[in-house]
Every structure is written in structure tokens, then in C-alpha cells.
PDB file of C-alpha atoms in Angstrom:
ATOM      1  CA  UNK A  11     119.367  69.233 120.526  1.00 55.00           C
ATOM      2  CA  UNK A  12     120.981  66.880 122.950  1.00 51.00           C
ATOM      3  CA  UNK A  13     121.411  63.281 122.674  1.00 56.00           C
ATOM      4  CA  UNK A  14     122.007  60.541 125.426  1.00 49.00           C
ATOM      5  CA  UNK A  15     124.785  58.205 125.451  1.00 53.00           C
ATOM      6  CA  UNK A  16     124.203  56.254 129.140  1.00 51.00           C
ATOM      7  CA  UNK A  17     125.029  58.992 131.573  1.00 52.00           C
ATOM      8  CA  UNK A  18     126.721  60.988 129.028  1.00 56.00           C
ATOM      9  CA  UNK A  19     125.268  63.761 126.389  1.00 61.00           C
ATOM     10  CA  UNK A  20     126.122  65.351 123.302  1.00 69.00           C
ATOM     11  CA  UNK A  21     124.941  68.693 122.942  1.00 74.00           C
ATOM     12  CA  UNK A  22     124.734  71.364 120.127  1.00 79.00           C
ATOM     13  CA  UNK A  23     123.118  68.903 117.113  1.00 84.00           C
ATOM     14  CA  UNK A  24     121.213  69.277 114.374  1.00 88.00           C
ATOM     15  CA  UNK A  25     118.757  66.636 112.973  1.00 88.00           C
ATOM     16  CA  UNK A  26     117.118  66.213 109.331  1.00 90.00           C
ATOM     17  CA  UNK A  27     114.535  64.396 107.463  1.00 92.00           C
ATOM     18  CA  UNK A  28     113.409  64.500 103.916  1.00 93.00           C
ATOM     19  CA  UNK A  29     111.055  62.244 101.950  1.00 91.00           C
ATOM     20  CA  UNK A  30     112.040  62.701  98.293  1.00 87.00           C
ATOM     21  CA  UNK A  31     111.535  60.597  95.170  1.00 85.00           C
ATOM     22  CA  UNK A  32     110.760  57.447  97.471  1.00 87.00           C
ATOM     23  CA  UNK A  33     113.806  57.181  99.480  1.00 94.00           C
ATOM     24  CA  UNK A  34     113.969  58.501 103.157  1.00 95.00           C
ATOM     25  CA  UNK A  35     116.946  60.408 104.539  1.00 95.00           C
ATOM     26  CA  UNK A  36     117.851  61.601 107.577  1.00 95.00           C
ATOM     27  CA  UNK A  37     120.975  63.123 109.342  1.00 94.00           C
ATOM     28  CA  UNK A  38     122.767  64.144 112.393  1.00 92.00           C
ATOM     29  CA  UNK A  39     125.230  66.917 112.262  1.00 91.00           C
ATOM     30  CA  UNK A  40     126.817  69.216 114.914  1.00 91.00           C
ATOM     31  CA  UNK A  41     126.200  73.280 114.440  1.00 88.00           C
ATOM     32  CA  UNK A  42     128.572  74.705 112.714  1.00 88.00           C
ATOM     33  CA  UNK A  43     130.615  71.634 111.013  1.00 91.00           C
ATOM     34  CA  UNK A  44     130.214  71.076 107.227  1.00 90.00           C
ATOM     35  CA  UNK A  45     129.282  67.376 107.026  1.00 94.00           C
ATOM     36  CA  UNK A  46     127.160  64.914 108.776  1.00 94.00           C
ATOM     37  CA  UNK A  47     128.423  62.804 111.702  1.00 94.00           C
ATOM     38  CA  UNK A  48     125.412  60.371 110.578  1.00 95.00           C
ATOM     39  CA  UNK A  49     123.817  59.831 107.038  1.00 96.00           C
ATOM     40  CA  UNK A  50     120.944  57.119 106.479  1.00 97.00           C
ATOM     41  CA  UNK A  51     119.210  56.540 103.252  1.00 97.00           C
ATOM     42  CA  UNK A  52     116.267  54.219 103.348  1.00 97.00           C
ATOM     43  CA  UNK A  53     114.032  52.569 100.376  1.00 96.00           C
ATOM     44  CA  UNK A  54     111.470  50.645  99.826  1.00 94.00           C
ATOM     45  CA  UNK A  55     112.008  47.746  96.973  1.00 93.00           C
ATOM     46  CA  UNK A  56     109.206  45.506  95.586  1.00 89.00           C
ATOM     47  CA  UNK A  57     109.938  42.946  98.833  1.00 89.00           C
ATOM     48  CA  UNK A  58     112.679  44.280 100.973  1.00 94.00           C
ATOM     49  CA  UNK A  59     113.269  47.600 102.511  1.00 96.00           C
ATOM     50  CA  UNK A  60     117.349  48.654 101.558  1.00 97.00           C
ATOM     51  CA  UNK A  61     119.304  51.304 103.017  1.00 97.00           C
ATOM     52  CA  UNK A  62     122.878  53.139 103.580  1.00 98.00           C
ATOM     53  CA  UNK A  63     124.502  53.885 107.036  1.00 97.00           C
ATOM     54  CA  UNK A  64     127.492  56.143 107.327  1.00 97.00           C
ATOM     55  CA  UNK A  65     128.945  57.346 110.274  1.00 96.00           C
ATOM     56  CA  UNK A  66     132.245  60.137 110.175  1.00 96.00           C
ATOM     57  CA  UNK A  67     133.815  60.999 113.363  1.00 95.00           C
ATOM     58  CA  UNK A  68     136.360  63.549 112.609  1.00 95.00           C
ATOM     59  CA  UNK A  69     137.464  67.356 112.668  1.00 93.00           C
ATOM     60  CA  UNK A  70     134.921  67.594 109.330  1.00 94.00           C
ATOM     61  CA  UNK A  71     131.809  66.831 111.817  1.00 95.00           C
ATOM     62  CA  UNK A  72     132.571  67.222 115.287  1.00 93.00           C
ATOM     63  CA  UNK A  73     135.258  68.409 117.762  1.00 92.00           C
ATOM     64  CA  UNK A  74     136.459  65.204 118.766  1.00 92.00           C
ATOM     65  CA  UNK A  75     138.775  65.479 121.289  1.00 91.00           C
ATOM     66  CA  UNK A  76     135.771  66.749 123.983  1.00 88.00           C
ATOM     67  CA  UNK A  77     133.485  63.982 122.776  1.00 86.00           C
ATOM     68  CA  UNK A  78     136.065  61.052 123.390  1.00 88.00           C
ATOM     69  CA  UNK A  79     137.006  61.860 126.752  1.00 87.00           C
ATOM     70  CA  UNK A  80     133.189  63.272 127.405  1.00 82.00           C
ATOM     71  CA  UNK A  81     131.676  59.462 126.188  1.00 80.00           C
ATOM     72  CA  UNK A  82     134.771  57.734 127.724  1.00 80.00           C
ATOM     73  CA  UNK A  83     135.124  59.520 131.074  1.00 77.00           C
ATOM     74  CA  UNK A  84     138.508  60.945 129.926  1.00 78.00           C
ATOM     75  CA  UNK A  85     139.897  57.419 129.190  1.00 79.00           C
ATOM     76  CA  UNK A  86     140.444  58.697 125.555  1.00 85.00           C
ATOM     77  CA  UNK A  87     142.094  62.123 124.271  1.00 89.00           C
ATOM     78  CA  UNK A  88     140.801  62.177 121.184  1.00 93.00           C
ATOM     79  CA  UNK A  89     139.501  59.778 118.442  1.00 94.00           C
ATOM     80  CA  UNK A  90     138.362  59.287 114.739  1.00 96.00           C
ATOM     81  CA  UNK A  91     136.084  56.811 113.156  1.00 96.00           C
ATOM     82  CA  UNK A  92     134.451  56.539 109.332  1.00 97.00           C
ATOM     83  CA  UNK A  93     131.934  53.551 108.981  1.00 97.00           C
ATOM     84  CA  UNK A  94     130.535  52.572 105.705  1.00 98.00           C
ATOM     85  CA  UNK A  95     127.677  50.056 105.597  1.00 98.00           C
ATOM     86  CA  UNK A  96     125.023  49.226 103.810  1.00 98.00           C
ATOM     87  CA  UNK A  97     121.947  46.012 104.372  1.00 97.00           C
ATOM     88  CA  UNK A  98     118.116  45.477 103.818  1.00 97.00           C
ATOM     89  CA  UNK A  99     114.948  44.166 105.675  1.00 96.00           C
ATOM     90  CA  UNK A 100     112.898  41.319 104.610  1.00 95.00           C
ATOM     91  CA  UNK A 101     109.838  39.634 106.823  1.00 92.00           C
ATOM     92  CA  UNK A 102     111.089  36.205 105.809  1.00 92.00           C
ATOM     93  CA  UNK A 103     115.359  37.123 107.281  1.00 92.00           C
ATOM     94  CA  UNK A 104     115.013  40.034 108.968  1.00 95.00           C
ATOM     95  CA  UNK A 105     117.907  42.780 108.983  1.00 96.00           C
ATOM     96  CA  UNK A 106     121.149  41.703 107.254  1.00 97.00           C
ATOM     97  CA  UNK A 107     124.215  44.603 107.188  1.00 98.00           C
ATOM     98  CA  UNK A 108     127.781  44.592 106.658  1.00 98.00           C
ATOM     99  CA  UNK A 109     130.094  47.135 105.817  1.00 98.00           C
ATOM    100  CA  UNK A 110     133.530  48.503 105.647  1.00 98.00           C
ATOM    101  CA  UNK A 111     135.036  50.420 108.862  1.00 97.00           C
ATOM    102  CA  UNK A 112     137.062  52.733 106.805  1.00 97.00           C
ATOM    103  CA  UNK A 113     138.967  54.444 109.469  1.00 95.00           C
ATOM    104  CA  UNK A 114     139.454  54.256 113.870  1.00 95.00           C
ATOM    105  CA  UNK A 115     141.890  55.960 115.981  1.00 94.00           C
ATOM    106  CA  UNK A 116     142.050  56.423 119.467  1.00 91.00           C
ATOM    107  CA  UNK A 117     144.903  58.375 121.576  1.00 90.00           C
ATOM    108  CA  UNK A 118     145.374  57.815 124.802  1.00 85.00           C
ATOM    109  CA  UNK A 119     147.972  59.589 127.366  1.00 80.00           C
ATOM    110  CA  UNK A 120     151.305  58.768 125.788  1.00 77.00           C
ATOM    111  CA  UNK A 121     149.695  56.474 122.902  1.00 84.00           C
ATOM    112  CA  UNK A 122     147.161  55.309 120.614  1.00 88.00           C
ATOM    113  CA  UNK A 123     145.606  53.051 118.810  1.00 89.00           C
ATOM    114  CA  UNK A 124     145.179  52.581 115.190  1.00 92.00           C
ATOM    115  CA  UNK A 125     144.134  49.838 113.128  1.00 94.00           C
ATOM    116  CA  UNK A 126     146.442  48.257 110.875  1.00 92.00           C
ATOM    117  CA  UNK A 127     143.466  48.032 107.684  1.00 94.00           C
ATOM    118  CA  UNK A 128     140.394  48.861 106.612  1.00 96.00           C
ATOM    119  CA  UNK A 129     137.845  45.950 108.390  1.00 96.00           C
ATOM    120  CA  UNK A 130     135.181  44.271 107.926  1.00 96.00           C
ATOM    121  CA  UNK A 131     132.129  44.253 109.576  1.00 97.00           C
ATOM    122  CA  UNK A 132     128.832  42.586 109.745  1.00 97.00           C
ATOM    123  CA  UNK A 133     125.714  41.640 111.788  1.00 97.00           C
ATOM    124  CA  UNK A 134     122.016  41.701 112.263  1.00 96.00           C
ATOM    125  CA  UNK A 135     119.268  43.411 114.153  1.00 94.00           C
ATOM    126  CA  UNK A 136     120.880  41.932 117.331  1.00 94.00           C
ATOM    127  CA  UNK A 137     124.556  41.285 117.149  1.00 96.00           C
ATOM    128  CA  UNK A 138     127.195  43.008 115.199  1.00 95.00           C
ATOM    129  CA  UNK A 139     130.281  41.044 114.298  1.00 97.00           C
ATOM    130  CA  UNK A 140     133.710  42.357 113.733  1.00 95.00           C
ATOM    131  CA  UNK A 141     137.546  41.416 112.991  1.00 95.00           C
ATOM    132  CA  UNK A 142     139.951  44.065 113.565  1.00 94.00           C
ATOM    133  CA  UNK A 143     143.821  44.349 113.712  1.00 95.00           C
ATOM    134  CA  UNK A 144     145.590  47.377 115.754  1.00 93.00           C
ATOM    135  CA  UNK A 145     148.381  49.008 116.439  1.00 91.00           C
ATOM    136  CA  UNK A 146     149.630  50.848 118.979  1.00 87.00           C
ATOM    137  CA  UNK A 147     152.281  53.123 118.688  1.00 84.00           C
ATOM    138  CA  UNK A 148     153.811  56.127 121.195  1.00 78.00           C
ATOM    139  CA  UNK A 149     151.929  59.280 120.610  1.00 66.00           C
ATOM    140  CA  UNK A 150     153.003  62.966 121.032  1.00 56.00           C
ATOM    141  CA  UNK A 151     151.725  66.172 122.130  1.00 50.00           C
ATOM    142  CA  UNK A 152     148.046  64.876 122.046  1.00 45.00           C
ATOM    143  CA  UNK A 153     148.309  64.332 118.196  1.00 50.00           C
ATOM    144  CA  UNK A 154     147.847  61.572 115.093  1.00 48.00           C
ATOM    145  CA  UNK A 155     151.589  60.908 114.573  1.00 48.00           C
ATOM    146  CA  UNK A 156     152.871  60.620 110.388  1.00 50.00           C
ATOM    147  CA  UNK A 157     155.618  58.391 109.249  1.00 46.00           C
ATOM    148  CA  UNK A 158     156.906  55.499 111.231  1.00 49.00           C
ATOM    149  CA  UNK A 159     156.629  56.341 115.174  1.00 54.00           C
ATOM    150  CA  UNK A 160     157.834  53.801 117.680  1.00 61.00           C
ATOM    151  CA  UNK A 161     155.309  50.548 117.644  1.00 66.00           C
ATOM    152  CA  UNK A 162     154.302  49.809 121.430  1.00 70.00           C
ATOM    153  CA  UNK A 163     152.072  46.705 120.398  1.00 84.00           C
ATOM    154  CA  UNK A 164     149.544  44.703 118.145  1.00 91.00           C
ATOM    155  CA  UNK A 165     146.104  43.616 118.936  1.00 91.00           C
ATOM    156  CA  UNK A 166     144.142  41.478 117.240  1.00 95.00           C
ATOM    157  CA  UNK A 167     139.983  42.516 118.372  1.00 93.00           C
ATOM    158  CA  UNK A 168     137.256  39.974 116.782  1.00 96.00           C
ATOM    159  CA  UNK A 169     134.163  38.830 117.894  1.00 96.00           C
ATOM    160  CA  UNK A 170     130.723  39.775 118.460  1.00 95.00           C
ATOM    161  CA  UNK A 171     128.688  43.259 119.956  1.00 92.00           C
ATOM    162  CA  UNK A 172     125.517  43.301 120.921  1.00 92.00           C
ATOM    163  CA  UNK A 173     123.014  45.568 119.165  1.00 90.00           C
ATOM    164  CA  UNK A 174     119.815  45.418 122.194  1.00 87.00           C
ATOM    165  CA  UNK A 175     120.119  45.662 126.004  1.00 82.00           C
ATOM    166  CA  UNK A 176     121.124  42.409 128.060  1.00 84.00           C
ATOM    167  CA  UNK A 177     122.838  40.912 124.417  1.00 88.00           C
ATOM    168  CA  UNK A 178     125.257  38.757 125.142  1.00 92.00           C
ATOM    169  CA  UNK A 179     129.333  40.120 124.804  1.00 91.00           C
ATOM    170  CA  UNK A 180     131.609  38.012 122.660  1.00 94.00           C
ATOM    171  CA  UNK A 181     134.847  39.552 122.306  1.00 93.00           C
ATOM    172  CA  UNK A 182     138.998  38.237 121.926  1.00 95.00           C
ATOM    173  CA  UNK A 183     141.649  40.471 122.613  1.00 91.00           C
ATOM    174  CA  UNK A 184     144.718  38.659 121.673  1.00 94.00           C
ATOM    175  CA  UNK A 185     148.324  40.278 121.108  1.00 92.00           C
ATOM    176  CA  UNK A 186     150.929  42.133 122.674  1.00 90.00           C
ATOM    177  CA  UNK A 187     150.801  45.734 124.554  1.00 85.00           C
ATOM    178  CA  UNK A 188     153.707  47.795 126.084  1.00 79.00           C
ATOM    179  CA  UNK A 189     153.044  47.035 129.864  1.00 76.00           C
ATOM    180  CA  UNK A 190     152.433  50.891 130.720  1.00 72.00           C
ATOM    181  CA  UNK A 191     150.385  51.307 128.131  1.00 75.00           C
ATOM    182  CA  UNK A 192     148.165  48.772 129.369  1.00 73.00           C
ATOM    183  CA  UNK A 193     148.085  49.553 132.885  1.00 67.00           C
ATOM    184  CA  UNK A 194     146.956  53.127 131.922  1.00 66.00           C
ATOM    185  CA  UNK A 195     143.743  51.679 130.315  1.00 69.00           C
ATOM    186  CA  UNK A 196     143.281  48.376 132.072  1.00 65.00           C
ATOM    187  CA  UNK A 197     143.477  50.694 135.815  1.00 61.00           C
ATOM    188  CA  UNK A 198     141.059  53.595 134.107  1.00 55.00           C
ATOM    189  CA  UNK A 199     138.553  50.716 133.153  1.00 55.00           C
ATOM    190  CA  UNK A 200     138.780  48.920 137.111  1.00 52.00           C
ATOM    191  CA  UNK A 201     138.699  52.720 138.606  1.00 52.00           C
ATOM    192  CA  UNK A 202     142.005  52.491 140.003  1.00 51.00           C
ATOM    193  CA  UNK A 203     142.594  55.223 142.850  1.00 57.00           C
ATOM    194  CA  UNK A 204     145.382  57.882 141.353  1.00 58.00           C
ATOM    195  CA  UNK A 205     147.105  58.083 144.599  1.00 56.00           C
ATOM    196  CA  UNK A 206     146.958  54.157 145.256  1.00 56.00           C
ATOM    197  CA  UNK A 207     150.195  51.911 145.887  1.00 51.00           C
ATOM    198  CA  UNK A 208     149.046  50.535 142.577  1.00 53.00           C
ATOM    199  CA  UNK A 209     148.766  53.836 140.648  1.00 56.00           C
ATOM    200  CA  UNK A 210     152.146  54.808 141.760  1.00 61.00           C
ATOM    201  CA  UNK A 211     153.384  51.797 139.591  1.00 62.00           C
ATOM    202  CA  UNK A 212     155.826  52.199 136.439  1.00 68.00           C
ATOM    203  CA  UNK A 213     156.251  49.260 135.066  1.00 66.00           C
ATOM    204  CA  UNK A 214     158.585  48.448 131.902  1.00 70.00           C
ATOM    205  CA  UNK A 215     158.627  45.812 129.437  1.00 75.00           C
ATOM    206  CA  UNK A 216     155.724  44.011 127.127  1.00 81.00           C
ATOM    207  CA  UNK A 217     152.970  42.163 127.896  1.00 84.00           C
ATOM    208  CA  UNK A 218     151.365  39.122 125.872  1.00 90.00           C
ATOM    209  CA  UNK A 219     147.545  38.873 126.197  1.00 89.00           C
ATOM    210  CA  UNK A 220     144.714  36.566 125.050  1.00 93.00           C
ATOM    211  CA  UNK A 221     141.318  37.984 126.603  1.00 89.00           C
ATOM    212  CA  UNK A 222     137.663  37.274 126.090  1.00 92.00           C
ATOM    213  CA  UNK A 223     135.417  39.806 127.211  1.00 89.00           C
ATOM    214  CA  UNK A 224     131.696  38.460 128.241  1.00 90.00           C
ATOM    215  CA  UNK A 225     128.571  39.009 130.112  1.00 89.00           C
ATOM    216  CA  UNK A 226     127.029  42.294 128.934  1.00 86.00           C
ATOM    217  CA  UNK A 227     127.707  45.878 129.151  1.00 79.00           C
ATOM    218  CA  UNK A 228     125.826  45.947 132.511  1.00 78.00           C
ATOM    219  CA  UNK A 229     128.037  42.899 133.822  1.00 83.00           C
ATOM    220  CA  UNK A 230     130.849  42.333 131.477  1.00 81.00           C
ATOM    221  CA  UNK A 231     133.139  39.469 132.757  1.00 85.00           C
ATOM    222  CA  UNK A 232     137.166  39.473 131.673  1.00 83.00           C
ATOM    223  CA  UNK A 233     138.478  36.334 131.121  1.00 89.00           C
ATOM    224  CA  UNK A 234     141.899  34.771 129.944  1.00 90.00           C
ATOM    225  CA  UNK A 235     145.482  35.002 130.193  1.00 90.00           C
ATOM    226  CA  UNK A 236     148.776  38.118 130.620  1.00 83.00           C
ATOM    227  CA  UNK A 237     151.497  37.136 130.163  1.00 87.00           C
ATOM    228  CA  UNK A 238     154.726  39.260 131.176  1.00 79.00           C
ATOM    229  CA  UNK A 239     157.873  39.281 128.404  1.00 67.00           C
TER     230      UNK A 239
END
């Protein structure tokens, strides 16, 4: 089966649902990996309707390096993400979640991004909120480095998502970034030309940001402040 992500596609899954002993579960796996990228458990309670989300994105349940630079138009190498979270339904308040994001790592050319602890996260049927430190730290060979590797900056990412089409974006960026690092990711997301002036650029040193990012995901606006150390 193949699902959609905006222009981009997954192919090669597997989809299941049982009905047993009055809960509902279904899952999402990729052929030939031994656990589930997606797990949902659903029941029915004398007045709310409960249920379990997880979500695993790692070499257990998907080849991730293709899939990160497939969703992310080669912006990312590679990536891993475990979400744990669990809510209910009621007429009277609607969908309430929250959960724990367990795990997320992204590598990039030359570095990646990790966050510092497990986070928090939380939201309805409309918005999902979220308060996450990172850091980013030089990467080798393509690869999740051990021990202590060389810290190239901390970011501090809170706000809120939206959940439906046209929701509103509420994020903060705030922190500091290695200035190449952040012109490889800030020039992929404005589709800077590779054999512009610009893209020739190498620059050196940190930079110290504070960003909001608004609008939506069809019009996002970037607002706030760089400041060069």
C-alpha cells in the first residue's frame, strides 16, 4: 500500500485491524520490519471513548534514512522518532491527548539534531502543543554519534502545531546554532540556488536566534531576530 504525505509517498506498507474483546486496534507497518511504525488501541468506556497512540521511527520499523530525505526533499539524512501518547473523547470536551516524545533525531550534512530529554507533549483535536530542548552536535559519516561529540548549538522549540488544514502556526525557536550549520538548513528551506553567490558562502562562527514561525503550512511567515557572535 502507499500512503500520501503532500507530494510525497511511502510505499511498501502493511495495514491491520482487529476488533477483539471490545477494544479496536489497528496498525501500520512496513514489509518486512518486525514492529509497527504505528499502533492505536481504541475503547469504548461507559461515557468517553479512550485510546493509545504510538508511533516508532527507527531501523526496528522502517529504513529511515530514504524516508527522511524522501518526506524532507533531502533536507534530512536520516532520522528517528518514538512517541508515546495516550487521551479520550467525550461529547461534553472533545479530544484531550498528551504524551511523552520518548526519542527524535535528525542528521543533517555534517550535523544533527538531538533533543536534550524526553518531552512533553499535549493538545487537542486541533492544535498540538509542545516544549522541546535540542542539541546539535557535529555528525560523522552519516551516523548517530556515542559519547561526547563536539556541541555546535542549543535550541529551545515550544509552541503550538496545528492538527487540521489552514490551523494557525505558533512556534519559538530560541538559542544558539553554529552559523554553517544554519545556513545549510535555513538556504534548503528558502530554495537557495547551489551554484548562487550565496551558496558559495562559508561562513564561521555562532549565531544567536529568537524566531517565531506563523501563518500556516501553506503560508508560514518567519519572524524575529539573528544575531551574529
Amino acid at each position: 500500500k502507499q500512503v500520501l504525505f503532500g507530494e510525497q509517498s511511502i510505499e511498501g506498507l502493511e495495514g491491520g485491524l482487529e476488533h477483539r474483546e471490545g477494544r479496536l486496534q489497528a496498525g501500520l507497518r512496513s514489509q518486512g520490519k518486525p514492529q509497527p511504525i504505528v499502533d492505536l488501541e481504541l475503547w469504548q468506556t461507559q461515557d468517553r471513548m479512550l485510546g493509545t497512540l504510538a508511533l516508532q521511527v527507527d531501523a526496528r520499523t522502517v529504513d529511515t534514512g530514504p524516508l527522511a530525505s524522501r518526506l524532507t526533499g533531502d533536507l534530512l539524512r536520516d532520522g528517528r522518532l518514538d512517541l508515546r501518547l495516550e487521551g479520550g473523547w467525550t461529547e461534553a470536551q472533545g479530544l484531550r491527548w498528551g504524551g511523552t516524545l520518548h526519542t527524535f533525531w535528525a542528521g543533517f550534512d555534517g550535523f544533527e539534531l538531538t533533543q536534550a530529554r524526553p518531552a512533553r507533549v499535549q493538545g487537542d483535536a486541533g492544535t498540538a502543543r509542545l516544549d522541546l530542548e535540542l542539541l546539535g552536535r557535529t555528525r560523522l559519516a552519516g551516523k548517530p554519534q556515542e559519547g561526547p561529540p563536539g556541541v555546535a548549538g542549543r535550541l529551545r522549540l515550544d509552541g503550538g502545531l496545528p492538527l487540521v488544514p489552514g490551523g494557525p502556526l505558533g512556534l519559538r525557536l530560541r538559542g544558539d546554532m553554529g552559523l554553517a550549520n544554519l545556513k545549510a538548513v535555513l538556504g534548503h528551506l528558502a530554495g537557495l540556488d547551489p551554484y548562487s553567490l550565496l551558496a558559495d558562502l562559508k561562513p564561521a562562527g555562532d549565531a544567536v536566534l529568537d524566531l517565531t514561525l506563523g501563518g500556516s503550512y501553506g503560508n508560514p511567515r518567519l519572524d524575529g531576530t539573528l544575531s551574529l557572535a
